[in-house]
Short mmCIF file of C-alpha atoms and ligand atoms in Angstrom, two decimals:
data_model
loop_
_atom_site.label_atom_id
_atom_site.label_comp_id
_atom_site.label_asym_id
_atom_site.label_seq_id
_atom_site.Cartn_x
_atom_site.Cartn_y
_atom_site.Cartn_z
CA MET A 1 -0.06 0.00 0.13
CA LYS A 2 1.22 3.56 -0.61
CA ARG A 3 0.14 6.40 1.39
CA VAL A 4 -1.24 9.52 0.31
CA PHE A 5 -1.66 12.92 2.59
CA ILE A 6 -4.04 15.54 1.29
CA HIS A 7 -4.01 18.84 3.14
CA THR A 8 -7.46 20.64 2.59
CA PHE A 9 -8.16 24.16 2.61
CA GLY A 10 -11.31 26.38 2.31
CA CYS A 11 -15.11 25.40 2.58
CA GLN A 12 -17.48 22.18 2.98
CA MET A 13 -17.06 21.85 -0.86
CA ASN A 14 -13.63 21.25 -0.62
CA VAL A 15 -13.40 18.90 2.52
CA ASN A 16 -16.46 16.60 0.47
CA ASP A 17 -14.23 16.42 -2.53
CA THR A 18 -10.96 15.47 -0.52
CA MET A 19 -13.12 12.48 0.72
CA ARG A 20 -13.81 11.64 -2.97
CA MET A 21 -10.21 12.11 -4.03
CA SER A 22 -9.36 9.44 -1.16
CA GLU A 23 -12.03 7.18 -2.52
CA ALA A 24 -10.43 7.87 -6.15
CA LEU A 25 -7.18 6.81 -5.08
CA ALA A 26 -8.03 3.58 -3.06
CA SER A 27 -8.34 2.11 -6.43
CA MET A 28 -4.80 2.62 -7.08
CA GLN A 29 -3.52 1.07 -3.60
CA TYR A 30 -3.00 4.35 -1.93
CA ALA A 31 -4.58 4.70 1.90
CA PRO A 32 -4.84 7.99 3.64
CA THR A 33 -1.84 8.88 6.09
CA PRO A 34 -2.26 11.52 8.74
CA ALA A 35 1.42 12.26 8.45
CA PRO A 36 2.77 14.17 5.42
CA GLU A 37 6.64 12.89 6.28
CA SER A 38 5.27 9.22 5.35
CA ALA A 39 3.75 9.77 2.50
CA ASP A 40 4.19 9.06 -1.26
CA LEU A 41 1.64 11.31 -2.26
CA ILE A 42 0.88 14.77 -1.60
CA ILE A 43 -2.11 16.86 -2.53
CA LEU A 44 -2.94 20.20 -1.25
CA ASN A 45 -7.21 20.71 -2.04
CA THR A 46 -6.88 24.65 -2.41
CA CYS A 47 -9.00 27.76 -1.67
CA SER A 48 -8.84 31.05 -3.10
CA ILE A 49 -11.42 32.79 -1.36
CA ARG A 50 -9.11 35.30 0.04
CA GLU A 51 -5.27 36.21 -0.72
CA LYS A 52 -4.59 34.56 2.90
CA ALA A 53 -5.68 31.42 1.72
CA GLU A 54 -3.44 31.43 -1.14
CA ASP A 55 -0.45 32.40 0.89
CA LYS A 56 -1.13 29.44 3.15
CA MET A 57 -1.27 27.14 0.28
CA LEU A 58 2.10 28.69 -0.79
CA SER A 59 3.77 28.21 2.50
CA ALA A 60 2.35 24.53 2.67
CA LEU A 61 3.63 23.75 -0.15
CA GLY A 62 7.16 25.12 1.26
CA ARG A 63 6.85 22.38 3.92
CA TYR A 64 5.86 19.55 1.64
CA ARG A 65 9.14 20.22 -0.64
CA GLN A 66 11.22 18.30 2.30
CA VAL A 67 9.27 15.18 1.82
CA LYS A 68 9.76 15.60 -1.81
CA LEU A 69 13.72 15.58 -1.61
CA GLN A 70 13.63 13.20 1.12
CA ARG A 71 11.03 10.46 -0.09
CA GLY A 72 10.63 11.48 -3.83
CA ALA A 73 6.54 11.77 -2.87
CA LEU A 74 4.74 12.85 -5.72
CA ILE A 75 3.10 16.66 -5.14
CA GLY A 76 -0.36 17.28 -6.97
CA VAL A 77 -2.37 20.84 -6.26
CA GLY A 78 -6.14 20.67 -6.44
CA GLY A 79 -9.27 22.85 -5.90
CA CYS A 80 -9.66 26.31 -6.61
CA VAL A 81 -6.30 27.85 -6.64
CA ALA A 82 -5.54 25.04 -8.99
CA GLN A 83 -8.45 25.83 -11.33
CA GLN A 84 -7.37 29.56 -11.90
CA GLU A 85 -3.90 29.65 -11.66
CA LYS A 86 -3.43 26.25 -13.81
CA ASN A 87 0.10 26.62 -15.66
CA ARG A 88 1.23 29.20 -13.22
CA ILE A 89 1.53 26.97 -10.45
CA LEU A 90 3.96 24.40 -12.68
CA GLU A 91 5.62 27.62 -13.97
CA ARG A 92 6.18 29.04 -10.32
CA VAL A 93 6.42 26.11 -8.28
CA PRO A 94 9.00 23.38 -9.98
CA TYR A 95 8.25 20.54 -7.40
CA VAL A 96 4.97 20.30 -8.09
CA ASP A 97 3.88 17.24 -10.28
CA PHE A 98 0.52 17.75 -11.31
CA VAL A 99 -2.44 20.51 -11.20
CA PHE A 100 -6.07 19.31 -11.33
CA GLY A 101 -9.42 21.26 -10.81
CA PRO A 102 -12.35 20.08 -8.82
CA ASP A 103 -14.03 18.66 -11.78
CA ALA A 104 -11.43 16.31 -12.34
CA ILE A 105 -11.31 14.39 -9.41
CA GLN A 106 -12.45 11.24 -10.45
CA LYS A 107 -9.60 11.29 -13.50
CA LEU A 108 -7.17 11.50 -10.22
CA PRO A 109 -5.88 7.81 -10.75
CA GLU A 110 -5.53 8.55 -14.78
CA ILE A 111 -3.45 11.62 -14.02
CA ILE A 112 -1.09 9.67 -11.49
CA GLN A 113 -0.60 7.08 -14.13
CA ARG A 114 0.86 9.44 -16.45
CA VAL A 115 2.92 11.09 -14.09
CA GLU A 116 4.23 8.22 -13.06
CA ALA A 117 4.84 6.32 -16.17
CA ASP A 118 5.71 9.12 -18.24
CA ARG A 119 7.45 11.41 -15.86
CA VAL A 120 5.68 14.30 -17.21
CA ARG A 121 3.98 17.39 -15.44
CA VAL A 122 0.42 17.30 -15.90
CA VAL A 123 -2.32 19.91 -15.74
CA GLU A 124 -6.16 18.59 -16.19
CA THR A 125 -8.65 21.63 -15.42
CA ALA A 126 -11.01 21.37 -17.94
CA TRP A 127 -14.60 22.33 -16.39
CA VAL A 128 -17.76 19.93 -17.15
CA ASP A 129 -20.48 22.37 -17.39
CA SER A 130 -23.33 20.53 -18.49
CA GLU A 131 -25.96 18.69 -16.79
CA ASP A 132 -24.31 15.29 -17.91
CA TYR A 133 -21.73 16.44 -15.29
CA VAL A 134 -21.91 13.35 -12.63
CA PHE A 135 -21.60 13.96 -8.96
CA PRO A 136 -19.01 11.33 -7.78
CA ARG A 137 -20.88 9.05 -5.47
CA ALA A 138 -19.70 8.61 -1.53
CA ASP A 139 -18.81 5.51 -0.31
CA PRO A 140 -20.47 5.37 2.82
CA ASN A 141 -17.31 3.62 4.47
CA THR A 142 -15.33 7.02 4.01
CA SER A 143 -17.76 8.01 6.83
CA ARG A 144 -17.41 5.31 9.10
CA GLY A 145 -16.94 6.84 13.09
CA LYS A 146 -19.13 9.97 12.01
CA ALA A 147 -22.87 10.75 13.17
CA THR A 148 -22.81 13.39 10.54
CA GLU A 149 -21.74 14.22 7.18
CA PHE A 150 -22.04 16.58 4.31
CA ILE A 151 -23.46 15.69 1.01
CA THR A 152 -22.96 17.70 -2.04
CA VAL A 153 -26.11 18.81 -3.79
CA MET A 154 -24.80 21.32 -6.87
CA LYS A 155 -21.24 22.59 -7.68
CA GLY A 156 -20.66 25.83 -9.25
CA CYS A 157 -22.22 29.27 -8.72
CA ASP A 158 -24.23 31.27 -11.53
CA ASN A 159 -24.41 34.33 -9.27
CA VAL A 160 -22.13 37.47 -9.99
CA CYS A 161 -21.01 38.68 -6.55
CA ALA A 162 -18.39 41.75 -7.47
CA PHE A 163 -15.95 40.41 -4.81
CA CYS A 164 -16.40 36.66 -5.60
CA VAL A 165 -13.61 34.12 -6.66
CA VAL A 166 -16.18 31.08 -6.70
CA PRO A 167 -17.69 31.69 -9.82
CA HIS A 168 -13.98 31.92 -12.01
CA THR A 169 -13.07 28.33 -9.88
CA ARG A 170 -16.11 26.45 -9.69
CA GLY A 171 -17.75 27.79 -13.08
CA ARG A 172 -21.64 27.16 -13.87
CA GLU A 173 -24.17 25.77 -11.42
CA VAL A 174 -24.96 21.91 -12.22
CA SER A 175 -27.36 20.33 -9.91
CA ARG A 176 -27.32 16.66 -8.71
CA PRO A 177 -30.12 14.77 -9.44
CA PHE A 178 -32.21 14.48 -6.06
CA GLY A 179 -32.45 10.64 -6.67
CA ASP A 180 -28.90 10.38 -6.23
CA ILE A 181 -28.83 12.62 -3.09
CA LEU A 182 -31.58 10.64 -1.17
CA GLN A 183 -29.74 7.60 -1.97
CA GLU A 184 -26.49 9.10 -0.92
CA ALA A 185 -28.46 9.83 2.23
CA ALA A 186 -29.74 6.58 2.54
CA SER A 187 -26.34 4.85 2.43
CA LEU A 188 -24.79 7.15 5.11
CA THR A 189 -27.31 5.68 7.36
CA THR A 190 -25.64 2.47 7.09
CA VAL A 191 -22.75 3.23 8.56
CA GLY A 192 -24.89 5.31 11.51
CA VAL A 193 -24.63 8.77 9.80
CA ARG A 194 -27.99 10.59 11.37
CA GLU A 195 -27.31 14.08 10.47
CA VAL A 196 -26.84 15.26 6.71
CA THR A 197 -26.00 18.91 5.61
CA LEU A 198 -26.54 19.55 1.92
CA VAL A 199 -23.82 21.51 0.61
CA GLY A 200 -23.76 23.81 -2.27
CA GLN A 201 -22.73 27.38 -2.54
CA ASN A 202 -26.11 28.88 -3.25
CA VAL A 203 -28.55 25.83 -2.73
CA ASN A 204 -31.79 28.22 -3.39
CA SER A 205 -31.08 27.87 -6.85
CA TYR A 206 -31.06 23.99 -6.61
CA ARG A 207 -32.72 22.56 -9.53
CA GLY A 208 -32.06 18.69 -9.63
CA GLY A 209 -35.75 17.55 -10.48
CA VAL A 210 -37.46 18.95 -7.15
CA SER A 211 -36.97 22.60 -5.52
CA PHE A 212 -34.60 22.89 -2.72
CA ALA A 213 -37.07 22.95 -0.05
CA GLN A 214 -38.83 20.03 -1.60
CA LEU A 215 -35.15 18.16 -1.35
CA LEU A 216 -34.84 19.07 2.19
CA LEU A 217 -38.19 17.59 2.98
CA ARG A 218 -37.53 14.42 0.90
CA THR A 219 -34.28 14.26 2.80
CA ALA A 220 -35.65 14.10 6.20
CA GLN A 221 -37.95 11.43 5.26
CA VAL A 222 -35.01 8.95 4.65
CA PRO A 223 -35.09 6.44 7.50
CA GLY A 224 -32.25 6.84 9.81
CA ILE A 225 -31.99 10.31 9.25
CA GLU A 226 -32.93 12.45 12.06
CA ARG A 227 -31.40 15.85 11.46
CA VAL A 228 -30.99 18.15 8.10
CA ARG A 229 -29.10 21.38 7.74
CA PHE A 230 -28.03 23.01 4.45
CA THR A 231 -25.48 25.70 3.38
CA THR A 232 -25.36 28.43 1.79
CA SER A 233 -28.47 29.90 0.70
CA HIS A 234 -28.49 33.50 -0.80
CA PRO A 235 -30.82 36.11 0.77
CA HIS A 236 -32.29 37.12 -2.96
CA ASP A 237 -34.10 33.85 -3.83
CA LEU A 238 -34.71 32.43 -0.30
CA SER A 239 -38.32 31.26 -1.20
CA ASP A 240 -41.41 31.12 0.93
CA GLU A 241 -41.65 27.21 0.11
CA LEU A 242 -38.19 26.97 2.11
CA ILE A 243 -39.10 28.93 4.99
CA GLU A 244 -42.60 27.07 4.82
CA ALA A 245 -40.14 23.83 5.15
CA PHE A 246 -39.01 25.07 8.81
CA ARG A 247 -42.74 25.32 9.89
CA VAL A 248 -43.48 21.81 8.78
CA GLU A 249 -40.50 19.75 9.38
CA PRO A 250 -39.16 19.55 12.83
CA LYS A 251 -36.13 17.25 11.62
CA ILE A 252 -34.92 20.43 9.67
CA MET A 253 -32.76 21.98 12.37
CA GLY A 254 -33.34 25.59 13.93
CA HIS A 255 -30.13 27.44 12.21
CA PHE A 256 -30.11 29.43 9.05
CA HIS A 257 -26.80 30.80 7.85
CA LEU A 258 -27.86 33.68 5.56
CA PRO A 259 -24.62 35.89 4.58
CA VAL A 260 -25.91 39.56 4.44
CA GLN A 261 -22.28 41.05 3.21
CA SER A 262 -23.02 44.52 4.42
CA GLY A 263 -25.93 46.64 6.24
CA SER A 264 -25.67 49.45 3.46
CA ASP A 265 -27.88 49.22 0.53
CA GLU A 266 -25.13 51.19 -1.53
CA VAL A 267 -22.68 48.76 -1.15
CA LEU A 268 -24.80 46.09 -1.67
CA GLU A 269 -25.52 47.03 -4.78
CA ARG A 270 -22.10 47.17 -5.95
CA MET A 271 -21.31 44.02 -4.64
CA ARG A 272 -24.28 42.86 -7.08
CA ARG A 273 -26.00 41.03 -4.37
CA ASP A 274 -29.15 42.07 -5.63
CA TYR A 275 -31.51 42.45 -2.75
CA THR A 276 -31.91 45.52 -0.15
CA VAL A 277 -31.10 45.49 3.63
CA ALA A 278 -35.21 45.65 3.81
CA GLU A 279 -35.70 42.78 1.82
CA TYR A 280 -33.12 41.06 3.74
CA LEU A 281 -35.01 41.59 7.15
CA GLU A 282 -38.54 41.00 5.45
CA ARG A 283 -37.13 37.39 4.63
CA LEU A 284 -35.54 36.66 7.88
CA GLY A 285 -38.70 38.15 9.85
CA LYS A 286 -41.22 35.26 7.99
CA LEU A 287 -38.17 33.05 8.75
CA ARG A 288 -38.34 33.99 12.57
CA GLU A 289 -42.12 33.76 12.36
CA ALA A 290 -42.26 30.24 10.81
CA ARG A 291 -39.60 29.19 13.26
CA PRO A 292 -39.30 31.10 16.50
CA GLY A 293 -36.11 31.07 18.18
CA ILE A 294 -33.82 29.97 15.16
CA ALA A 295 -30.40 30.71 15.51
CA VAL A 296 -29.47 33.17 12.55
CA THR A 297 -25.76 33.45 11.51
CA THR A 298 -24.19 35.56 8.86
CA ASP A 299 -21.10 36.47 7.08
CA ILE A 300 -20.21 40.08 6.76
CA ILE A 301 -17.25 41.79 4.43
CA VAL A 302 -15.69 45.07 5.77
CA GLY A 303 -13.67 47.33 3.93
CA PHE A 304 -15.32 46.50 0.41
CA PRO A 305 -14.28 49.27 -2.11
CA GLY A 306 -15.81 52.65 -1.55
CA GLU A 307 -17.46 51.45 2.00
CA THR A 308 -17.71 54.84 4.05
CA ASP A 309 -17.86 55.45 7.57
CA GLU A 310 -21.53 55.70 7.31
CA ASP A 311 -21.78 52.38 5.33
CA PHE A 312 -20.09 50.57 8.08
CA GLU A 313 -22.26 52.34 10.79
CA LYS A 314 -25.14 50.43 8.74
CA THR A 315 -23.70 47.10 9.09
CA TYR A 316 -23.00 47.51 12.59
CA GLN A 317 -26.36 48.58 13.42
CA LEU A 318 -27.89 45.70 11.26
CA THR A 319 -25.95 43.29 13.16
CA GLU A 320 -27.41 44.79 16.52
CA GLN A 321 -30.93 44.64 14.97
CA VAL A 322 -30.98 41.26 13.90
CA ARG A 323 -28.88 39.73 17.00
CA TYR A 324 -26.94 37.12 15.15
CA ALA A 325 -26.13 33.94 16.82
CA GLY A 326 -22.57 34.02 15.04
CA GLN A 327 -21.22 35.39 12.20
CA PHE A 328 -17.84 35.28 9.91
CA SER A 329 -16.47 38.77 9.13
CA PHE A 330 -13.85 39.02 6.70
CA ILE A 331 -11.53 42.12 5.35
CA TYR A 332 -12.21 42.45 2.00
CA SER A 333 -9.65 40.98 -0.31
CA PRO A 334 -9.35 41.59 -3.81
CA ARG A 335 -9.68 38.48 -6.11
CA PRO A 336 -8.18 38.16 -9.54
CA LYS A 337 -10.74 38.81 -12.49
CA THR A 338 -13.65 39.97 -9.97
CA ALA A 339 -15.50 42.91 -10.99
CA ALA A 340 -14.43 44.65 -7.48
CA ALA A 341 -11.00 44.04 -7.95
CA MET A 342 -11.11 45.72 -11.43
CA ARG A 343 -13.00 48.82 -10.00
CA GLU A 344 -11.29 49.17 -6.58
CA GLY A 345 -9.32 52.43 -7.81
CA GLU A 346 -12.63 53.90 -9.18
CA TRP A 347 -14.49 53.09 -6.39
CA GLY A 348 -11.99 53.89 -3.39
CA ALA A 349 -9.97 51.23 -1.95
CA VAL A 350 -10.51 51.34 2.09
CA PRO A 351 -7.09 51.98 3.88
CA HIS A 352 -5.98 48.76 5.70
CA GLU A 353 -5.79 50.33 9.14
CA VAL A 354 -9.62 51.26 8.63
CA LYS A 355 -10.49 47.73 7.67
CA ILE A 356 -8.63 46.54 10.64
CA ALA A 357 -10.67 48.82 12.94
CA ARG A 358 -13.87 48.15 11.27
CA LEU A 359 -13.43 44.34 11.73
CA GLU A 360 -12.59 44.32 15.53
CA ARG A 361 -15.39 46.67 16.50
CA LEU A 362 -17.65 44.15 14.32
CA ASN A 363 -15.89 41.04 15.97
CA ALA A 364 -16.28 42.52 19.71
CA LEU A 365 -20.04 43.32 19.24
CA GLN A 366 -20.64 39.82 17.78
CA LYS A 367 -18.87 38.36 20.70
CA LYS A 368 -21.31 39.98 23.08
CA LEU A 369 -24.15 39.11 21.12
CA SER A 370 -22.93 35.59 20.68
CA VAL A 371 -22.66 35.06 24.45
CA GLU A 372 -26.27 36.38 25.17
CA PHE A 373 -27.56 34.16 22.47
CA ASN A 374 -25.55 31.02 23.99
CA ALA A 375 -26.62 32.27 27.57
CA ALA A 376 -30.05 31.90 27.06
CA GLN A 377 -29.81 28.26 27.06
CA VAL A 378 -27.88 28.41 30.38
CA GLY A 379 -30.60 26.22 32.71
CA GLN A 380 -32.28 24.72 29.63
CA THR A 381 -32.22 21.12 28.65
CA VAL A 382 -31.29 20.72 25.11
CA GLU A 383 -30.95 17.57 22.22
CA VAL A 384 -27.49 17.09 21.47
CA LEU A 385 -26.24 14.56 18.74
CA VAL A 386 -22.96 13.41 20.00
CA GLU A 387 -19.84 13.44 17.63
CA GLY A 388 -17.23 12.02 19.79
CA ALA A 389 -15.04 13.10 22.70
CA SER A 390 -14.40 16.49 23.32
CA ARG A 391 -11.65 18.41 21.66
CA THR A 392 -10.60 20.47 24.84
CA ASP A 393 -11.19 17.30 27.24
CA PRO A 394 -11.20 13.84 26.24
CA THR A 395 -13.03 12.68 29.06
CA ARG A 396 -15.97 14.99 28.39
CA ARG A 397 -18.35 14.53 25.22
CA PHE A 398 -19.13 16.86 22.50
CA GLY A 399 -21.70 17.45 20.03
CA ARG A 400 -24.35 19.97 18.61
CA THR A 401 -27.65 21.42 19.39
CA SER A 402 -30.12 22.05 17.04
CA HIS A 403 -28.95 25.72 16.66
CA ASN A 404 -25.58 24.22 15.61
CA THR A 405 -23.78 25.38 19.21
CA THR A 406 -21.04 22.84 20.17
CA VAL A 407 -21.73 21.42 23.63
CA ASN A 408 -19.12 20.10 25.46
CA PHE A 409 -20.73 17.78 28.44
CA ASP A 410 -20.19 15.18 31.21
CA GLY A 411 -21.78 11.93 29.88
CA ASP A 412 -21.18 8.62 28.27
CA ALA A 413 -23.40 8.50 25.16
CA PRO A 414 -21.95 7.33 22.37
CA ILE A 415 -21.25 8.78 19.15
CA GLY A 416 -24.37 9.24 17.30
CA ALA A 417 -26.65 9.32 20.32
CA LEU A 418 -29.25 12.09 20.59
CA ALA A 419 -28.48 12.89 24.16
CA ARG A 420 -30.42 15.45 26.58
CA VAL A 421 -27.97 17.75 27.91
CA ALA A 422 -28.59 20.26 30.80
CA ILE A 423 -26.81 23.06 30.27
CA GLY A 424 -24.65 24.87 32.88
CA ALA A 425 -22.46 27.48 31.63
CA ALA A 426 -22.06 29.50 27.91
CA SER A 427 -19.33 30.99 26.13
CA ALA A 428 -19.27 33.14 22.71
CA ALA A 429 -18.25 29.89 20.98
CA SER A 430 -19.89 26.92 22.94
CA LEU A 431 -22.11 25.64 25.78
CA SER A 432 -21.09 23.25 28.72
CA GLY A 433 -23.09 20.84 30.31
CA ARG A 434 -24.26 17.47 31.77
CA GLN A 435 -25.99 14.61 30.31
CA VAL A 436 -29.24 13.77 31.91
CA GLY A 437 -30.65 11.28 29.43
CA ILE A 438 -30.18 9.42 26.00
CA ASP A 439 -33.29 9.71 23.27
CA SER A 440 -32.18 7.13 20.57
CA LEU A 441 -29.03 5.62 19.70
CA PRO A 442 -28.02 4.98 15.98
CA ALA A 443 -28.85 2.04 13.91
CA VAL A 444 -25.23 0.63 14.14
CA VAL A 445 -22.78 1.02 16.75
CA ILE A 446 -20.02 3.69 15.77
CA PRO A 447 -16.72 3.09 16.80
CA ASP A 448 -15.23 6.13 19.16
CA VAL A 449 -12.34 6.43 16.74
CA ALA A 450 -13.38 9.54 14.77
CA ALA A 451 -10.26 11.56 14.07
CA ALA A 452 -11.56 14.79 12.27
CA PRO A 453 -9.71 15.45 8.49
CA GLU A 454 -7.27 18.15 8.75
CA VAL A 455 -8.91 21.23 7.62
CA CYS A 456 -7.32 24.86 7.72
CA VAL A 457 -10.13 27.25 7.09
CA ALA A 458 -8.64 30.41 5.41
N1 SAH B 1 -22.05 31.05 -1.45
C1 SAH B 1 -21.55 31.68 -0.32
C2 SAH B 1 -20.36 32.19 0.07
C3 SAH B 1 -19.13 31.46 0.17
S1 SAH B 1 -17.59 32.25 0.31
C4 SAH B 1 -22.77 32.84 -0.22
O1 SAH B 1 -23.19 33.43 -1.30
O2 SAH B 1 -23.19 33.30 0.70
C5 SAH B 1 -17.95 32.59 2.20
C6 SAH B 1 -17.55 34.08 2.60
O3 SAH B 1 -16.63 34.40 1.90
C7 SAH B 1 -18.57 35.05 1.70
O4 SAH B 1 -20.12 34.99 2.15
C8 SAH B 1 -18.04 36.43 2.28
O5 SAH B 1 -18.56 36.80 3.44
C9 SAH B 1 -16.17 35.79 2.16
N2 SAH B 1 -15.68 36.54 0.70
C10 SAH B 1 -16.01 35.99 -0.50
N3 SAH B 1 -15.04 36.59 -1.25
C11 SAH B 1 -14.46 37.55 -0.32
C12 SAH B 1 -13.40 38.60 -0.74
N4 SAH B 1 -13.08 38.93 -2.08
N5 SAH B 1 -12.92 39.11 0.52
C13 SAH B 1 -13.41 39.01 1.52
N6 SAH B 1 -14.39 38.16 1.90
C14 SAH B 1 -15.03 37.29 0.96
FE1 SF4 B 2 -19.63 33.76 -4.79
FE2 SF4 B 2 -22.14 35.34 -4.65
FE3 SF4 B 2 -21.59 32.85 -5.73
FE4 SF4 B 2 -21.48 33.23 -3.12
S1 SF4 B 2 -23.43 33.49 -4.45
S2 SF4 B 2 -20.50 31.67 -4.35
S3 SF4 B 2 -20.45 34.84 -2.64
S4 SF4 B 2 -20.64 34.46 -6.36
FE1 F3S B 3 -14.45 26.72 -1.58
FE2 F3S B 3 -12.37 28.47 -1.26
FE3 F3S B 3 -13.16 27.53 -3.65
S1 F3S B 3 -14.12 28.85 -0.22
S2 F3S B 3 -15.38 26.98 -3.54
S3 F3S B 3 -12.77 26.22 -2.01
S4 F3S B 3 -12.63 29.16 -3.26
#
């Protein structure tokens, strides 16, 4: 058996792609190793959403160069940087053997054979844009040890957000047929998975034979699936039908990630987000009416070109008004080929120190709101799907609430159990509590060896 080490950067799409890479490589007798220094093949599954993500990839590549020198390991670069930079990676990094895009994962065995047999460097970054694209089917064995899993439901993105590189790295939207998705959910239950998260860059425009709301409802009906989540949903086509699904189906978890990006209509317009703050709030109001107490989280970009102090204040006020349970806020980073990067001079670049000051203020506010949101759970007993031992204290257990909040607790519930946990304390990032009961167990025993894949979210 040869050994492969895959370093994953970026979003859930990439995490899933890494799993599909391991499966494709198993057919070539490559077994995964957690130690790059013992690998015969090293793959970087890259992200280019912000400049920092690319820098992280380059510094990791520098480290893996040693393994090439010492063991002759092959080095490949996949993912979004590979798709966008193509030959430039080979030109700039002489020790990279092959470069492949997200649509070429199933061709990995062929690519590696070519590299090994012909001693050539290979670039394989063609997009498969048509509805004929066949999504790789997950092997449930890859998910052994896990109570929750992600299912890719679509690829690409047809939106044109001015800051975003994804349409340039992932191409046009293609939806996966709903029957495939339901079969994958069913196959995952055979190894004990009880919660699935449907992932795509823009799930509201899912077109795989049923609407996205229907897909969620049908997934919730798959025997053995107790919890359903999804990400990411764009506010501009968040349908009444999807909101209604939250009213009628309790297996859809009480968390909605709804990236707003900015609280200023002027900025939203330049971002080409295609909604106003008022429209966003109207959608959110309906959602909260359909599912009272739902946890709402968001993404925000500060320092988008032309963002004034006044624009930023509006973002700050919106955060206060919505009272998000959590948010990921980022400093705007110009990306190649995007409209905002091309027009930054015209709209006016925001000075770096201003961006930092705005980010710090927003983060401080969000921390306060997250603490308040989580503190409201103290004294309550909540349902937690157990995912394994706590990362900070292996004598405790770890899982997540319906709100997607992490809970560390004293107890003995096995992985996959739906445990009742009395919450005793809260911080901005997690809850702490004590198990008071177990409501149900998974259909199969899940061995307690769950080792999370190495993910470096840039
Ligand atoms: N498809 C998702 C977003 C995926 S990217 C959506 O539409 O919501 C995840 C987040 O990264 C975005 O929501 C945005 O906040 C941030 N992001 C994307 N491009 C960025 C850039 N150029 N600079 C800073 N943050 C960016
Ligand atoms: Fe990027 Fe916008 Fe598509 Fe999200 S919806 S992936 S932010 S272009
Ligand atoms: Fe995901 Fe990063 Fe690509 S966020 S789609 S891996 S650019």
